CSV table of N, CA and C in Angstrom, one decimal:
chain,number,residue,atom,x,y,z
A,1,GLN,N,-25.6,-0.6,25.5
A,1,GLN,CA,-24.9,0.1,26.6
A,1,GLN,C,-25.2,1.6,26.6
A,2,VAL,N,-25.2,2.2,25.4
A,2,VAL,CA,-25.5,3.6,25.3
A,2,VAL,C,-26.8,3.8,24.4
A,3,GLN,N,-27.7,4.6,24.9
A,3,GLN,CA,-28.9,4.9,24.1
A,3,GLN,C,-28.9,6.4,23.8
A,4,LEU,N,-29.1,6.7,22.6
A,4,LEU,CA,-29.0,8.1,22.1
A,4,LEU,C,-30.4,8.6,21.5
A,5,VAL,N,-30.8,9.7,21.9
A,5,VAL,CA,-32.1,10.3,21.3
A,5,VAL,C,-31.9,11.7,20.9
A,6,GLU,N,-32.1,12.0,19.6
A,6,GLU,CA,-32.0,13.3,19.1
A,6,GLU,C,-33.3,14.1,19.2
A,7,SER,N,-33.2,15.4,19.3
A,7,SER,CA,-34.4,16.2,19.3
A,7,SER,C,-34.0,17.6,18.8
A,8,GLY,N,-35.0,18.4,18.5
A,8,GLY,CA,-34.8,19.8,18.0
A,8,GLY,C,-34.9,20.0,16.6
A,9,GLY,N,-35.2,19.0,15.8
A,9,GLY,CA,-35.4,19.1,14.4
A,9,GLY,C,-36.7,19.9,14.1
A,10,GLY,N,-36.8,20.3,12.8
A,10,GLY,CA,-38.0,21.0,12.4
A,10,GLY,C,-37.9,21.7,11.1
A,11,LEU,N,-38.8,22.5,10.8
A,11,LEU,CA,-38.8,23.3,9.5
A,11,LEU,C,-38.3,24.7,9.8
A,12,VAL,N,-37.3,25.1,8.9
A,12,VAL,CA,-36.7,26.4,9.1
A,12,VAL,C,-36.5,27.0,7.7
A,13,GLN,N,-36.5,28.4,7.6
A,13,GLN,CA,-36.3,29.1,6.4
A,13,GLN,C,-34.8,29.1,6.1
A,14,ALA,N,-34.4,29.1,4.8
A,14,ALA,CA,-33.0,29.3,4.5
A,14,ALA,C,-32.4,30.5,5.1
A,15,GLY,N,-31.2,30.4,5.7
A,15,GLY,CA,-30.6,31.5,6.4
A,15,GLY,C,-30.8,31.4,7.9
A,16,GLY,N,-31.8,30.6,8.3
A,16,GLY,CA,-32.1,30.5,9.7
A,16,GLY,C,-31.2,29.6,10.5
A,17,SER,N,-31.6,29.4,11.8
A,17,SER,CA,-30.8,28.6,12.7
A,17,SER,C,-31.6,27.6,13.4
A,18,LEU,N,-31.0,26.5,13.8
A,18,LEU,CA,-31.6,25.5,14.6
A,18,LEU,C,-30.6,24.8,15.4
A,19,ARG,N,-31.0,24.4,16.6
A,19,ARG,CA,-30.1,23.6,17.5
A,19,ARG,C,-30.6,22.3,17.8
A,20,LEU,N,-29.8,21.3,17.5
A,20,LEU,CA,-30.2,19.9,17.7
A,20,LEU,C,-29.5,19.4,19.0
A,21,SER,N,-30.2,18.6,19.7
A,21,SER,CA,-29.7,18.0,21.0
A,21,SER,C,-29.7,16.5,20.9
A,22,CYS,N,-28.8,15.9,21.6
A,22,CYS,CA,-28.7,14.4,21.6
A,22,CYS,C,-28.5,14.1,23.1
A,23,ALA,N,-29.5,13.4,23.6
A,23,ALA,CA,-29.5,13.0,25.0
A,23,ALA,C,-29.1,11.5,25.1
A,24,ALA,N,-28.2,11.2,26.0
A,24,ALA,CA,-27.7,9.9,26.2
A,24,ALA,C,-28.2,9.3,27.5
A,25,SER,N,-28.4,8.0,27.5
A,25,SER,CA,-28.8,7.3,28.7
A,25,SER,C,-28.2,5.9,28.7
A,26,GLY,N,-28.3,5.3,29.9
A,26,GLY,CA,-27.8,3.9,30.0
A,26,GLY,C,-26.3,3.9,30.4
A,27,ARG,N,-25.6,4.9,30.1
A,27,ARG,CA,-24.2,5.0,30.4
A,27,ARG,C,-23.7,6.4,30.1
A,28,THR,N,-22.8,6.9,30.9
A,28,THR,CA,-22.2,8.2,30.7
A,28,THR,C,-21.5,8.2,29.3
A,29,ILE,N,-21.5,9.4,28.7
A,29,ILE,CA,-20.8,9.5,27.4
A,29,ILE,C,-19.5,10.2,27.5
A,30,SER,N,-19.0,10.4,28.8
A,30,SER,CA,-17.8,11.1,29.0
A,30,SER,C,-16.6,10.5,28.3
A,31,ASN,N,-16.5,9.2,28.1
A,31,ASN,CA,-15.4,8.6,27.5
A,31,ASN,C,-15.6,8.3,26.0
A,32,TYR,N,-16.6,8.9,25.4
A,32,TYR,CA,-16.9,8.6,24.0
A,32,TYR,C,-16.7,9.9,23.1
A,33,ALA,N,-16.2,9.7,21.9
A,33,ALA,CA,-16.2,10.7,20.9
A,33,ALA,C,-17.7,10.7,20.4
A,34,MET,N,-18.2,11.9,20.1
A,34,MET,CA,-19.6,12.0,19.6
A,34,MET,C,-19.6,12.6,18.3
A,35,GLY,N,-20.3,12.0,17.4
A,35,GLY,CA,-20.4,12.5,16.0
A,35,GLY,C,-21.8,12.8,15.6
A,36,TRP,N,-21.9,13.7,14.6
A,36,TRP,CA,-23.2,14.0,14.0
A,36,TRP,C,-23.1,13.6,12.5
A,37,PHE,N,-24.1,12.9,12.0
A,37,PHE,CA,-24.2,12.5,10.6
A,37,PHE,C,-25.6,12.9,10.1
A,38,ARG,N,-25.8,12.9,8.8
A,38,ARG,CA,-27.1,13.3,8.2
A,38,ARG,C,-27.3,12.4,7.0
A,39,GLN,N,-28.5,12.2,6.7
A,39,GLN,CA,-28.9,11.4,5.5
A,39,GLN,C,-30.1,12.0,4.8
A,40,ALA,N,-30.0,12.4,3.6
A,40,ALA,CA,-31.1,12.9,2.8
A,40,ALA,C,-31.7,11.7,2.0
A,41,PRO,N,-33.0,11.9,1.6
A,41,PRO,CA,-33.6,10.8,0.8
A,41,PRO,C,-32.8,10.3,-0.4
A,42,GLY,N,-32.6,9.0,-0.5
A,42,GLY,CA,-31.8,8.5,-1.7
A,42,GLY,C,-30.3,8.7,-1.6
A,43,LYS,N,-29.8,9.3,-0.5
A,43,LYS,CA,-28.4,9.5,-0.4
A,43,LYS,C,-27.8,8.7,0.7
A,44,GLU,N,-26.5,8.6,0.7
A,44,GLU,CA,-25.7,7.9,1.7
A,44,GLU,C,-25.7,8.8,3.0
A,45,ARG,N,-25.6,8.1,4.1
A,45,ARG,CA,-25.4,8.8,5.4
A,45,ARG,C,-24.0,9.5,5.4
A,46,GLU,N,-23.9,10.8,5.6
A,46,GLU,CA,-22.7,11.5,5.5
A,46,GLU,C,-22.3,12.1,6.8
A,47,PHE,N,-21.0,12.3,6.9
A,47,PHE,CA,-20.4,12.9,8.1
A,47,PHE,C,-20.7,14.4,8.2
A,48,VAL,N,-21.0,14.9,9.3
A,48,VAL,CA,-21.2,16.3,9.6
A,48,VAL,C,-20.2,16.9,10.5
A,49,GLY,N,-20.0,16.3,11.6
A,49,GLY,CA,-19.0,16.8,12.6
A,49,GLY,C,-18.7,15.8,13.7
A,50,VAL,N,-17.7,16.0,14.4
A,50,VAL,CA,-17.3,15.1,15.5
A,50,VAL,C,-16.6,15.9,16.6
A,51,ILE,N,-16.8,15.5,17.9
A,51,ILE,CA,-16.2,16.1,19.0
A,51,ILE,C,-15.5,15.0,19.9
A,52,SER,N,-14.3,15.3,20.4
A,52,SER,CA,-13.6,14.4,21.2
A,52,SER,C,-14.3,14.2,22.6
A,53,TRP,N,-13.8,13.3,23.3
A,53,TRP,CA,-14.4,13.0,24.7
A,53,TRP,C,-14.3,14.2,25.6
A,54,SER,N,-13.2,14.9,25.5
A,54,SER,CA,-13.0,16.1,26.3
A,54,SER,C,-13.6,17.4,25.8
A,55,GLY,N,-14.0,17.3,24.5
A,55,GLY,CA,-14.6,18.5,23.9
A,55,GLY,C,-13.5,19.4,23.3
A,56,GLY,N,-12.2,19.0,23.5
A,56,GLY,CA,-11.2,19.9,23.1
A,56,GLY,C,-10.9,19.9,21.6
A,57,ASP,N,-11.3,18.8,20.9
A,57,ASP,CA,-11.1,18.7,19.5
A,57,ASP,C,-12.4,18.5,18.7
A,58,THR,N,-12.5,19.3,17.7
A,58,THR,CA,-13.7,19.2,16.8
A,58,THR,C,-13.3,19.2,15.4
A,59,TYR,N,-14.0,18.4,14.6
A,59,TYR,CA,-13.8,18.4,13.1
A,59,TYR,C,-15.1,18.4,12.4
A,60,TYR,N,-15.1,19.1,11.3
A,60,TYR,CA,-16.4,19.3,10.5
A,60,TYR,C,-16.2,19.0,9.0
A,61,ALA,N,-17.3,18.6,8.4
A,61,ALA,CA,-17.3,18.4,7.0
A,61,ALA,C,-17.1,19.8,6.4
A,62,GLY,N,-16.5,19.9,5.2
A,62,GLY,CA,-16.3,21.1,4.5
A,62,GLY,C,-17.6,21.9,4.2
A,63,SER,N,-18.6,21.2,4.0
A,63,SER,CA,-19.9,21.8,3.6
A,63,SER,C,-20.6,22.5,4.8
A,64,VAL,N,-20.2,22.2,6.0
A,64,VAL,CA,-20.8,22.9,7.2
A,64,VAL,C,-19.8,23.7,8.0
A,65,LYS,N,-18.6,23.6,7.7
A,65,LYS,CA,-17.6,24.3,8.5
A,65,LYS,C,-17.8,25.8,8.5
A,66,GLY,N,-17.8,26.4,9.6
A,66,GLY,CA,-18.1,27.8,9.7
A,66,GLY,C,-19.5,28.1,10.0
A,67,ARG,N,-20.4,27.2,9.8
A,67,ARG,CA,-21.8,27.4,10.0
A,67,ARG,C,-22.4,26.5,11.1
A,68,PHE,N,-21.8,25.3,11.3
A,68,PHE,CA,-22.3,24.4,12.4
A,68,PHE,C,-21.2,24.4,13.5
A,69,THR,N,-21.7,24.2,14.7
A,69,THR,CA,-20.8,24.0,15.9
A,69,THR,C,-21.3,22.9,16.8
A,70,ILE,N,-20.4,22.0,17.1
A,70,ILE,CA,-20.7,20.9,18.0
A,70,ILE,C,-20.2,21.2,19.4
A,71,SER,N,-20.9,20.9,20.4
A,71,SER,CA,-20.5,21.1,21.8
A,71,SER,C,-21.1,19.9,22.6
A,72,ARG,N,-20.6,19.8,23.8
A,72,ARG,CA,-21.1,18.7,24.6
A,72,ARG,C,-21.0,19.1,26.1
A,73,ASP,N,-21.9,18.5,26.9
A,73,ASP,CA,-22.0,18.7,28.3
A,73,ASP,C,-22.0,17.3,28.9
A,74,ASN,N,-20.9,16.8,29.3
A,74,ASN,CA,-20.8,15.5,29.8
A,74,ASN,C,-21.6,15.3,31.1
A,75,ALA,N,-21.6,16.3,31.9
A,75,ALA,CA,-22.4,16.3,33.2
A,75,ALA,C,-23.9,16.0,32.9
A,76,LYS,N,-24.4,16.7,31.8
A,76,LYS,CA,-25.8,16.5,31.5
A,76,LYS,C,-26.0,15.3,30.5
A,77,LYS,N,-24.9,14.7,30.1
A,77,LYS,CA,-24.9,13.6,29.1
A,77,LYS,C,-25.6,14.0,27.8
A,78,GLU,N,-25.3,15.2,27.3
A,78,GLU,CA,-25.9,15.7,26.1
A,78,GLU,C,-24.8,16.3,25.2
A,79,VAL,N,-25.2,16.2,23.9
A,79,VAL,CA,-24.3,16.7,22.8
A,79,VAL,C,-25.2,17.6,22.0
A,80,TYR,N,-24.7,18.7,21.4
A,80,TYR,CA,-25.5,19.6,20.7
A,80,TYR,C,-24.8,19.9,19.3
A,81,LEU,N,-25.7,20.3,18.4
A,81,LEU,CA,-25.3,20.7,17.1
A,81,LEU,C,-26.0,22.0,16.8
A,82,GLN,N,-25.3,23.1,16.9
A,82,GLN,CA,-25.8,24.4,16.5
A,82,GLN,C,-25.6,24.7,15.0
A,83,MET,N,-26.7,24.9,14.3
A,83,MET,CA,-26.7,25.0,12.9
A,83,MET,C,-27.2,26.5,12.5
A,84,ASN,N,-26.3,27.2,11.9
A,84,ASN,CA,-26.6,28.6,11.5
A,84,ASN,C,-26.5,28.7,10.0
A,85,SER,N,-27.0,29.7,9.5
A,85,SER,CA,-27.0,30.0,8.0
A,85,SER,C,-27.4,28.8,7.2
A,86,LEU,N,-28.5,28.2,7.6
A,86,LEU,CA,-28.9,26.9,7.0
A,86,LEU,C,-29.3,27.1,5.5
A,87,LYS,N,-29.0,26.1,4.8
A,87,LYS,CA,-29.3,26.0,3.3
A,87,LYS,C,-30.2,24.9,3.0
A,88,PRO,N,-30.9,25.0,1.9
A,88,PRO,CA,-31.8,23.9,1.5
A,88,PRO,C,-31.1,22.5,1.4
A,89,GLU,N,-29.8,22.5,1.0
A,89,GLU,CA,-29.1,21.3,0.9
A,89,GLU,C,-28.7,20.7,2.3
A,90,ASP,N,-29.0,21.4,3.4
A,90,ASP,CA,-28.8,20.8,4.7
A,90,ASP,C,-30.0,20.0,5.1
A,91,THR,N,-31.1,19.9,4.3
A,91,THR,CA,-32.2,19.1,4.6
A,91,THR,C,-31.9,17.7,4.7
A,92,ALA,N,-32.2,17.0,5.8
A,92,ALA,CA,-31.8,15.6,6.0
A,92,ALA,C,-32.3,15.2,7.3
A,93,VAL,N,-32.2,13.9,7.6
A,93,VAL,CA,-32.4,13.3,8.9
A,93,VAL,C,-31.1,13.4,9.6
A,94,TYR,N,-31.0,14.0,10.7
A,94,TYR,CA,-29.7,14.1,11.4
A,94,TYR,C,-29.6,13.1,12.6
A,95,TYR,N,-28.5,12.4,12.6
A,95,TYR,CA,-28.2,11.4,13.6
A,95,TYR,C,-27.0,11.7,14.5
A,96,CYS,N,-27.1,11.4,15.8
A,96,CYS,CA,-25.9,11.5,16.6
A,96,CYS,C,-25.4,10.1,16.8
A,97,ALA,N,-24.2,10.0,17.1
A,97,ALA,CA,-23.5,8.7,17.3
A,97,ALA,C,-22.4,8.7,18.3
A,98,ALA,N,-22.1,7.6,18.9
A,98,ALA,CA,-21.0,7.5,19.9
A,98,ALA,C,-20.0,6.5,19.5
A,99,GLY,N,-18.8,6.8,19.7
A,99,GLY,CA,-17.7,5.8,19.3
A,99,GLY,C,-16.5,6.0,20.3
A,100,ASN,N,-15.6,5.0,20.2
A,100,ASN,CA,-14.4,5.1,21.0
A,100,ASN,C,-13.3,6.0,20.6
A,101,TYR,N,-13.4,6.4,19.3
A,101,TYR,CA,-12.4,7.2,18.7
A,101,TYR,C,-12.9,8.3,17.9
A,102,VAL,N,-12.2,9.4,17.8
A,102,VAL,CA,-12.6,10.5,16.9
A,102,VAL,C,-12.4,10.0,15.5
A,103,ALA,N,-13.5,10.1,14.7
A,103,ALA,CA,-13.4,9.6,13.3
A,103,ALA,C,-14.5,10.3,12.5
A,104,THR,N,-14.4,10.2,11.2
A,104,THR,CA,-15.3,10.8,10.3
A,104,THR,C,-16.1,9.7,9.5
A,105,ASP,N,-15.7,8.4,9.7
A,105,ASP,CA,-16.3,7.3,9.0
A,105,ASP,C,-17.4,6.8,9.9
A,106,LYS,N,-18.6,6.7,9.4
A,106,LYS,CA,-19.8,6.2,10.2
A,106,LYS,C,-19.6,4.8,10.7
A,107,GLY,N,-18.7,4.0,10.0
A,107,GLY,CA,-18.5,2.7,10.5
A,107,GLY,C,-17.7,2.6,11.8
A,108,ARG,N,-17.1,3.7,12.2
A,108,ARG,CA,-16.3,3.8,13.4
A,108,ARG,C,-17.2,4.0,14.7
A,109,PHE,N,-18.5,4.3,14.5
A,109,PHE,CA,-19.4,4.6,15.6
A,109,PHE,C,-20.3,3.4,15.9
A,110,GLY,N,-20.3,3.0,17.1
A,110,GLY,CA,-21.1,1.8,17.5
A,110,GLY,C,-22.5,2.1,18.0
A,111,TYR,N,-22.8,3.3,18.4
A,111,TYR,CA,-24.1,3.6,18.9
A,111,TYR,C,-24.7,4.7,18.2
A,112,TRP,N,-26.0,4.6,17.9
A,112,TRP,CA,-26.7,5.6,17.0
A,112,TRP,C,-28.1,5.9,17.6
A,113,GLY,N,-28.5,7.2,17.4
A,113,GLY,CA,-29.8,7.6,17.8
A,113,GLY,C,-30.8,7.3,16.6
A,114,GLN,N,-32.0,7.6,16.8
A,114,GLN,CA,-33.1,7.3,15.8
A,114,GLN,C,-33.2,8.4,14.7
A,115,GLY,N,-32.6,9.5,14.9
A,115,GLY,CA,-32.6,10.6,14.0
A,115,GLY,C,-33.7,11.6,14.2
A,116,THR,N,-33.4,12.8,13.7
A,116,THR,CA,-34.4,13.9,13.8
A,116,THR,C,-34.4,14.7,12.5
A,117,GLN,N,-35.6,14.9,11.9
A,117,GLN,CA,-35.7,15.6,10.6
A,117,GLN,C,-35.5,17.0,10.7
A,118,VAL,N,-34.6,17.5,9.8
A,118,VAL,CA,-34.4,18.9,9.6
A,118,VAL,C,-34.7,19.3,8.1
A,119,THR,N,-35.6,20.2,8.0
A,119,THR,CA,-36.1,20.6,6.6
A,119,THR,C,-35.8,22.1,6.5
A,120,VAL,N,-35.1,22.5,5.5
A,120,VAL,CA,-34.7,23.9,5.2
A,120,VAL,C,-35.4,24.3,3.9
A,121,SER,N,-36.3,25.3,4.0
A,121,SER,CA,-37.0,25.7,2.8
A,121,SER,C,-36.3,26.9,2.1
A,122,SER,N,-36.5,27.0,0.8
A,122,SER,CA,-35.9,28.1,0.0
A,122,SER,C,-36.5,29.4,0.3
């Protein structure tokens, strides 16, 4: 019902910034909470942040709070993850996801993108 495609990943130096985008198709994302998750090689997919359907509520993992910002534009059917002050430990494949509720558990999200690689060098 919802297709999600991430873009904007790449290689960046530690301390730099990067903005990821998630484009939705097939259905409007207006009524979905949108989350960002990441997965490093050999690691579990972990929560990064989530934004409510209205954009009025956001929650972040402690490791990224103050550095990352989630926003959304329902008219454009896009969600963004602005990443500042990047650290090598932020290196991972980043995924966007859609769900019916604001949550931090990846199991609560029913739709997922294919992921985009973010690599932060020392």
